Coordinates of C-alpha atoms in Angstrom, one line a residue:
M4 CA -30.7 4.4 32.1
F5 CA -32.9 3.7 28.8
Q6 CA -35.0 6.6 29.9
L7 CA -32.0 8.8 29.9
F8 CA -31.1 7.8 26.4
L9 CA -34.7 8.3 25.2
I10 CA -34.7 11.8 26.8
A11 CA -31.2 12.5 24.9
F12 CA -32.5 11.5 21.6
R13 CA -35.7 13.3 21.9
N14 CA -33.5 16.6 23.0
L15 CA -31.9 16.2 19.9
G16 CA -35.2 16.1 17.9
T17 CA -36.5 19.3 19.9
H18 CA -33.2 21.0 19.0
R19 CA -33.4 20.5 15.1
R20 CA -31.6 23.4 14.0
R21 CA -28.8 23.4 16.6
T22 CA -28.7 19.2 15.7
L23 CA -28.2 19.5 11.9
L24 CA -25.6 22.3 12.5
L25 CA -23.5 20.2 15.0
G26 CA -24.3 17.0 13.3
G27 CA -23.4 18.3 10.1
A28 CA -20.0 19.6 11.2
I29 CA -19.4 16.1 12.5
A30 CA -20.4 14.4 9.4
G31 CA -18.0 16.7 7.5
V32 CA -15.0 15.7 9.7
T33 CA -15.9 12.4 9.3
A34 CA -16.2 12.5 5.8
L35 CA -12.7 13.9 5.2
L36 CA -11.2 11.3 7.2
V37 CA -12.7 8.7 5.4
I38 CA -11.6 10.2 2.1
L39 CA -7.9 11.1 3.5
M40 CA -7.5 7.6 4.8
G41 CA -8.7 6.4 1.3
L42 CA -6.7 8.5 -0.5
S43 CA -3.4 7.3 1.7
S44 CA -4.5 3.6 1.8
G45 CA -4.8 3.6 -1.9
M46 CA -1.7 5.3 -3.1
K47 CA -0.1 3.0 -0.8
E48 CA -1.4 0.0 -2.5
T49 CA -1.1 1.0 -5.7
M50 CA 2.5 1.5 -5.0
L51 CA 3.2 -1.4 -3.2
R52 CA 1.2 -3.7 -5.9
S53 CA 3.0 -2.0 -9.0
A54 CA 6.7 -2.3 -7.6
T55 CA 6.0 -6.0 -6.0
T56 CA 4.4 -7.1 -9.6
L57 CA 7.3 -5.4 -11.7
A58 CA 10.5 -5.5 -9.6
T59 CA 9.8 -8.1 -6.6
G60 CA 7.8 -11.0 -4.9
H61 CA 6.7 -10.4 -1.3
V62 CA 9.4 -13.0 -0.5
N63 CA 12.4 -13.7 -3.0
V64 CA 14.4 -17.1 -3.4
A65 CA 17.1 -15.1 -5.5
G66 CA 21.3 -15.9 -5.0
F67 CA 24.4 -16.1 -6.8
Y68 CA 26.1 -18.5 -9.0
K69 CA 29.9 -18.3 -9.2
V70 CA 31.9 -19.9 -12.3
T71 CA 34.8 -18.6 -10.8
A72 CA 35.9 -17.6 -7.2
G73 CA 35.6 -13.8 -8.8
Q74 CA 32.9 -13.6 -11.2
A75 CA 29.5 -13.7 -9.9
A76 CA 25.7 -14.1 -11.9
P77 CA 22.9 -13.6 -10.1
V78 CA 21.0 -16.8 -11.2
V79 CA 19.3 -19.8 -9.7
T80 CA 19.7 -23.2 -10.7
G81 CA 17.5 -26.0 -10.7
Y82 CA 14.4 -23.8 -10.1
P83 CA 11.6 -26.2 -10.6
K84 CA 12.4 -28.2 -7.6
I85 CA 13.0 -25.2 -5.8
I86 CA 9.4 -23.9 -6.6
E87 CA 8.0 -27.5 -5.7
Q88 CA 9.4 -27.1 -2.5
I89 CA 8.0 -23.6 -2.0
R90 CA 4.6 -24.8 -3.3
R91 CA 4.6 -27.7 -0.4
D92 CA 6.3 -25.6 2.3
V93 CA 4.4 -22.3 2.2
P94 CA 0.7 -22.9 2.9
E95 CA 0.2 -18.9 2.9
L96 CA 1.0 -19.0 -0.8
D97 CA -0.6 -16.8 -3.1
Y98 CA 1.1 -17.7 -6.2
V99 CA 4.7 -18.1 -7.2
V100 CA 6.5 -17.4 -10.5
Q101 CA 10.1 -17.3 -11.8
R102 CA 11.9 -14.1 -13.3
G103 CA 15.1 -13.9 -14.9
R104 CA 17.2 -11.0 -14.2
G105 CA 19.9 -9.0 -16.6
W106 CA 21.2 -5.8 -17.4
A107 CA 21.8 -5.0 -20.9
K108 CA 22.3 -2.1 -23.3
L109 CA 19.3 -1.6 -25.8
V110 CA 20.1 -0.6 -29.3
S111 CA 17.7 0.5 -31.8
D112 CA 18.3 2.3 -35.2
T113 CA 18.6 5.9 -33.8
G114 CA 19.3 5.3 -30.1
S115 CA 20.1 3.2 -27.4
M116 CA 19.9 2.7 -23.4
Q117 CA 20.8 0.4 -20.5
V118 CA 18.2 -1.3 -19.0
G119 CA 17.1 -3.7 -16.3
V120 CA 15.6 -7.0 -18.6
G121 CA 13.0 -9.2 -16.7
G122 CA 12.6 -12.6 -18.3
I123 CA 9.1 -13.5 -17.8
D124 CA 6.6 -16.7 -18.7
V125 CA 3.7 -14.3 -19.4
Q126 CA 1.2 -16.8 -19.5
D127 CA 2.1 -17.5 -15.6
E128 CA 2.0 -13.7 -15.1
T129 CA -1.4 -13.0 -14.0
A130 CA -0.9 -10.2 -11.8
F131 CA 1.5 -8.3 -14.2
R132 CA -1.2 -8.3 -16.7
R133 CA -3.6 -6.3 -13.9
V134 CA -0.7 -3.8 -13.6
V135 CA 0.8 -3.2 -17.0
Q136 CA -1.5 -1.6 -19.2
I137 CA -1.0 -2.3 -23.0
K138 CA -1.0 1.1 -25.3
E139 CA 0.1 -0.8 -28.3
G140 CA 0.5 -4.6 -29.5
S141 CA -0.5 -7.4 -27.3
L142 CA 1.3 -9.0 -24.2
D143 CA 0.3 -12.1 -25.6
A144 CA 3.3 -11.4 -28.1
L145 CA 5.5 -12.1 -25.1
S146 CA 4.6 -15.8 -25.4
Q147 CA 6.8 -16.0 -28.7
P148 CA 10.4 -16.3 -28.4
G149 CA 12.5 -12.9 -29.7
T150 CA 10.0 -10.5 -28.4
L151 CA 10.3 -7.1 -26.4
L152 CA 7.9 -5.2 -23.9
V153 CA 9.3 -1.6 -23.5
F154 CA 7.1 1.0 -21.9
E155 CA 6.1 4.3 -23.8
K156 CA 9.1 6.6 -22.6
Q157 CA 11.9 3.9 -23.6
A158 CA 9.8 3.4 -27.0
K159 CA 10.0 7.5 -27.5
K160 CA 13.8 7.6 -26.7
L161 CA 14.6 4.7 -28.6
D162 CA 12.1 5.6 -31.4
V163 CA 10.6 2.5 -32.2
K164 CA 7.1 0.9 -32.6
V165 CA 5.4 -2.4 -32.4
G166 CA 7.2 -4.4 -35.2
D167 CA 10.3 -2.9 -35.3
T168 CA 13.7 -4.9 -34.3
V169 CA 15.7 -3.7 -31.1
T170 CA 19.3 -5.5 -30.4
I171 CA 20.3 -6.4 -26.7
V172 CA 23.7 -6.5 -26.0
A173 CA 25.1 -8.0 -22.9
P174 CA 28.0 -10.0 -21.4
T175 CA 27.3 -13.6 -20.4
M176 CA 28.2 -15.4 -17.2
R177 CA 31.8 -16.2 -18.5
G178 CA 32.4 -12.6 -19.5
T179 CA 32.1 -12.6 -23.4
N180 CA 29.3 -10.0 -25.2
N181 CA 26.4 -11.8 -26.6
T182 CA 23.4 -10.2 -28.7
V183 CA 20.1 -11.0 -29.5
D184 CA 17.7 -9.7 -31.8
V185 CA 13.9 -9.1 -30.9
R186 CA 10.9 -7.3 -32.1
V187 CA 9.1 -5.0 -30.1
G188 CA 6.0 -7.0 -29.1
A189 CA 3.9 -4.6 -27.0
I190 CA 4.2 -1.1 -25.6
A191 CA 3.0 -0.4 -22.3
T192 CA 1.6 2.8 -20.4
D193 CA 4.5 4.2 -18.0
V194 CA 4.0 2.7 -14.4
G195 CA 5.9 5.6 -12.4
M196 CA 9.7 5.4 -11.7
M197 CA 9.4 1.3 -12.4
S198 CA 8.9 1.8 -16.2
D199 CA 12.2 4.1 -16.5
F200 CA 14.7 1.2 -16.3
N201 CA 12.7 -2.0 -16.8
V202 CA 12.0 -4.1 -20.2
F203 CA 10.9 -7.6 -20.3
V204 CA 11.3 -10.5 -23.0
P205 CA 10.2 -14.0 -22.7
S206 CA 12.6 -16.6 -20.2
A207 CA 13.7 -18.5 -23.4
T208 CA 15.0 -15.1 -24.9
L209 CA 16.7 -14.1 -21.5
R210 CA 18.4 -17.7 -21.7
S211 CA 19.5 -17.6 -24.8
L212 CA 21.2 -14.0 -24.3
Y213 CA 22.9 -15.2 -21.3
Q214 CA 23.5 -18.8 -22.6
L215 CA 21.8 -20.2 -19.7
R216 CA 20.2 -23.7 -19.3
D217 CA 16.9 -24.5 -19.3
D218 CA 16.4 -25.1 -15.5
T219 CA 17.9 -21.8 -14.5
T220 CA 16.1 -18.2 -13.8
G221 CA 17.4 -14.9 -11.8
A222 CA 14.7 -15.3 -8.9
I223 CA 11.5 -17.0 -7.6
L224 CA 9.3 -14.7 -6.4
V225 CA 6.6 -15.8 -3.8
Y226 CA 3.4 -13.6 -3.2
L227 CA 1.7 -14.4 -0.2
K228 CA -2.3 -13.8 0.5
D229 CA -1.5 -11.6 3.5
L230 CA 1.7 -9.4 3.7
K231 CA 1.8 -10.0 7.6
Q232 CA 2.9 -13.6 6.8
V233 CA 6.4 -12.2 5.0
P234 CA 8.8 -12.4 7.9
H235 CA 7.4 -16.1 9.0
V236 CA 7.3 -17.6 5.4
Q237 CA 10.8 -16.0 5.1
A238 CA 12.2 -17.6 8.3
R239 CA 10.5 -20.9 7.2
L240 CA 11.8 -21.0 3.7
R241 CA 15.5 -20.3 5.1
Q242 CA 15.0 -23.4 7.5
K243 CA 13.4 -26.0 4.9
L244 CA 15.7 -25.1 2.1
A245 CA 18.8 -25.3 4.1
D246 CA 17.4 -28.8 5.2
A247 CA 16.9 -29.7 1.7
G248 CA 20.8 -29.3 1.1
H249 CA 21.1 -25.8 -0.5
I250 CA 23.6 -23.2 0.9
L251 CA 22.6 -20.3 1.8
M252 CA 24.2 -16.7 2.0
D253 CA 23.8 -14.8 5.7
N254 CA 20.8 -12.7 5.7
D255 CA 21.5 -9.1 4.2
P256 CA 18.6 -7.1 4.0
R257 CA 19.8 -5.1 0.6
A258 CA 18.6 -5.4 -2.9
F259 CA 20.7 -8.0 -5.0
W260 CA 22.4 -5.4 -7.1
F261 CA 24.4 -4.0 -3.9
K262 CA 25.7 -7.5 -3.0
F263 CA 27.7 -8.2 -6.4
E264 CA 31.0 -6.4 -4.7
V265 CA 30.9 -8.6 -1.3
V266 CA 29.9 -11.8 -3.4
N267 CA 32.8 -11.4 -5.8
R268 CA 35.2 -10.9 -3.0
E269 CA 34.1 -14.1 -1.3
G270 CA 36.4 -17.2 -2.4
W271 CA 33.5 -19.8 -2.5
T272 CA 32.2 -21.1 -6.4
G273 CA 29.1 -23.0 -7.1
Q274 CA 25.5 -21.8 -5.9
K275 CA 24.5 -19.9 -3.3
L276 CA 20.7 -19.1 -2.1
D277 CA 19.4 -15.6 -0.8
I278 CA 16.3 -15.2 0.8
T279 CA 14.6 -11.7 1.0
N280 CA 11.7 -9.9 1.0
W281 CA 10.2 -7.0 -0.6
E282 CA 11.3 -4.3 2.0
D283 CA 15.0 -5.5 1.0
E284 CA 14.9 -5.3 -2.5
I285 CA 12.6 -2.2 -3.1
S286 CA 13.6 -0.1 -0.1
F287 CA 13.4 3.2 -1.7
L288 CA 10.1 2.3 -1.6
S289 CA 9.7 1.6 2.3
W290 CA 10.9 5.5 2.7
T291 CA 8.6 6.5 0.6
L292 CA 5.8 4.8 2.5
T293 CA 7.1 6.2 5.6
A294 CA 7.1 9.5 4.7
L295 CA 3.3 9.2 3.4
N296 CA 2.6 7.5 6.7
G297 CA 4.1 10.6 8.4
L298 CA 2.3 13.4 6.3
T299 CA -1.0 11.8 6.7
G300 CA -0.5 11.3 10.2
V301 CA 0.1 15.1 10.5
L302 CA -2.8 16.0 8.3
I303 CA -5.2 14.0 10.5
F304 CA -4.1 15.2 13.5
V305 CA -4.5 18.9 12.6
L306 CA -7.7 18.3 11.0
L307 CA -8.8 16.5 14.4
V308 CA -7.5 19.5 16.4
I309 CA -9.1 22.3 14.2
I310 CA -12.7 20.3 14.4
G311 CA -12.0 19.1 17.9
V312 CA -11.8 22.8 18.9
G313 CA -14.7 23.8 16.9
I314 CA -17.0 21.0 18.3
M315 CA -16.2 21.7 21.9
N316 CA -17.3 25.4 21.3
T317 CA -20.3 24.6 19.9
L318 CA -21.3 22.0 22.2
W319 CA -20.0 24.6 25.1
I320 CA -22.4 27.4 23.8
A321 CA -25.3 24.6 23.1
I322 CA -25.3 23.5 27.0
R323 CA -25.1 27.2 28.2
E324 CA -27.9 28.1 26.5
R325 CA -29.8 25.1 28.1
T326 CA -28.7 26.3 31.6
R327 CA -32.4 27.1 32.4
E328 CA -33.6 23.8 31.3
I329 CA -30.7 22.2 33.5
G330 CA -32.1 24.1 36.6
T331 CA -35.2 23.3 36.0
L332 CA -34.6 19.4 35.9
R333 CA -32.4 19.9 38.9
A334 CA -35.3 21.7 40.7
I335 CA -37.7 19.0 40.3
G336 CA -35.4 16.5 41.8
M337 CA -32.8 15.1 39.1
Q338 CA -29.5 14.3 40.5
R339 CA -26.2 16.0 39.1
T340 CA -25.4 12.7 38.1
R341 CA -28.0 11.8 35.7
V342 CA -28.0 15.3 34.2
L343 CA -24.2 14.6 33.2
V344 CA -25.1 11.3 31.7
M345 CA -28.1 12.6 29.8
F346 CA -25.8 15.0 28.2
L347 CA -23.1 12.5 27.5
F348 CA -25.7 10.6 26.0
E349 CA -26.9 13.5 23.9
A350 CA -23.7 13.8 22.7
M351 CA -22.9 10.4 22.0
T352 CA -26.2 9.7 20.1
L353 CA -25.2 12.9 18.0
G354 CA -21.7 11.8 17.3
V355 CA -23.0 8.1 16.3
L356 CA -25.2 9.9 13.8
G357 CA -23.0 12.4 12.5
T358 CA -20.2 9.8 12.0
L359 CA -22.7 7.4 10.7
T360 CA -23.6 10.2 8.1
G361 CA -20.4 11.1 7.2
A362 CA -18.7 7.6 7.0
V363 CA -21.4 7.0 4.1
L364 CA -20.7 10.3 2.2
G365 CA -16.8 9.6 2.3
L366 CA -17.4 6.3 1.2
A367 CA -19.6 7.4 -1.8
V368 CA -17.1 9.8 -2.7
C369 CA -14.1 7.3 -2.9
L370 CA -16.4 5.0 -4.6
G371 CA -17.3 8.0 -7.0
V372 CA -13.8 8.6 -7.6
N373 CA -12.5 5.0 -8.4
A374 CA -15.6 4.9 -11.0
A375 CA -14.9 8.2 -12.8
Q376 CA -10.9 6.6 -13.3
V377 CA -9.6 9.7 -12.7
T378 CA -6.3 10.4 -14.5
V379 CA -3.5 12.1 -12.1
P380 CA -0.7 14.3 -13.4
E381 CA 2.3 13.2 -14.8
V382 CA 4.6 13.9 -12.0
V383 CA 1.9 12.3 -9.4
A384 CA 1.9 9.2 -11.7
V385 CA 5.7 8.9 -11.4
F386 CA 5.0 9.1 -7.6
I387 CA 2.2 6.6 -7.0
M388 CA 3.5 3.9 -10.0
S389 CA 0.3 4.8 -11.9
D390 CA -1.8 7.2 -13.9
K391 CA -4.8 6.7 -12.5
L392 CA -6.1 7.8 -8.9
N393 CA -7.3 4.7 -6.7
L394 CA -8.7 5.2 -3.1
A395 CA -8.8 2.2 -1.1
V396 CA -11.4 2.5 2.1
H397 CA -11.3 -0.7 4.4
A398 CA -14.3 -1.3 6.6
G399 CA -11.9 -1.6 9.8
S400 CA -10.7 1.9 9.0
V401 CA -14.1 3.4 8.8
I402 CA -15.3 1.9 11.8
G403 CA -12.0 2.9 13.7
A404 CA -12.7 6.7 12.4
M405 CA -16.5 6.6 13.7
V406 CA -15.5 5.3 17.2
F407 CA -12.5 7.8 17.4
I408 CA -14.8 10.9 16.6
T409 CA -17.8 9.9 18.5
G410 CA -15.5 9.4 21.4
C411 CA -13.9 12.9 21.0
T412 CA -17.3 14.1 20.6
T413 CA -18.4 12.4 24.1
L414 CA -15.4 13.3 25.7
I415 CA -15.3 16.9 24.6
S416 CA -19.0 17.6 25.8
L417 CA -18.0 16.1 29.5
I418 CA -16.3 19.4 30.8
P419 CA -19.6 21.6 29.6
S420 CA -21.8 19.0 30.9
F421 CA -20.1 18.5 34.3
L422 CA -20.1 22.6 34.6
A423 CA -23.9 22.9 34.0
A424 CA -24.5 20.0 36.2
R425 CA -23.0 21.8 39.2
M426 CA -24.8 25.0 39.1
K427 CA -27.5 25.5 41.8
P428 CA -30.8 25.1 40.7
V429 CA -32.1 28.4 41.5
T430 CA -29.1 30.0 39.9
A431 CA -29.5 28.0 36.4
M432 CA -32.9 29.0 36.4
H433 CA -32.4 32.5 36.7
H434 CA -29.6 32.4 34.1
I435 CA -29.7 34.3 30.8
G436 CA -27.8 32.3 28.2

């Protein structure tokens, strides 16, 4: 068997021109596939990282507090103890933060707009610093009460710059309007659609606006090391928090703002926790990711069909040109099976070398694009929630692509190799290819 492999390898070197042509085609396909997978994975990771950092955790411990039966507020009371329990019961935890939630009117000297207000402790938000790029001012300014972070579009619409004062107007839990004056401490680069309706203030400022106690927040955002653990962690937290005496809402896989009407109709008062995951809170992103996966799958399938037909035709021609060689091998006593295996080894060796070259080339292109910090058009930035193009290449995907294309190349060569091996030696030797 090893001898057949050496013969196949030598044949590739003997027919150098054909080997380079066919190997180049296989390398090109592999490189395109690696780049396409890197583009798809990079877009998905960028969208997921931006959305989960700005709007939701991987798992959320949130809920509603009702002062009266018909008036619900999206807050969690006594959150420090809940965070302690999460750290104790979730070994898969990467980090956990608390995030205040609110919906308010932002008023400047020349304009106003309705926005979602997030209350953050900026010193704990390490991932937030990686996603939000500050254009003017400093993110550290949010460590001081009475400050505000807005995005470029919002700053332009309100006609404000760093240092200007803006008024935030919102109703408290008891229904009376309250206002706080805040200073613009930072203006961040837009992060797609997520920056159209979100601003951020220090947690203390948000509590002051809504007249909340210091141990009250909007949601506890739990970030895991592995997203695959989300269902297990979500189910475990439901059980552990119920055992600890907390009252939980029934599982409702929708964003929290869709639940106000249902909660307001219920007759209970006090606190109920609601445990959701990122897919519940940003379901619009799941639709986008599903569409992106479908489009990528179609593109890869079409690409493979086109290239597969091309490789099969080229292999077919190559083997027909060597029909006299096959006849000679059969005439000196080589069995049909060994002839077939020899050509399969030749195709497989060519596939391995071609895909390896293509994978290295595709990886180099992806790394080059990332290093160049390519800026995407604004319409694409809105879609992927970043103004920079990121291509994410994973070793498992690259190896999978190499194995798949090598397997296809080997299987495609099976048909012409089988037909060549079945020819009579005398016919094959007199063949004019």
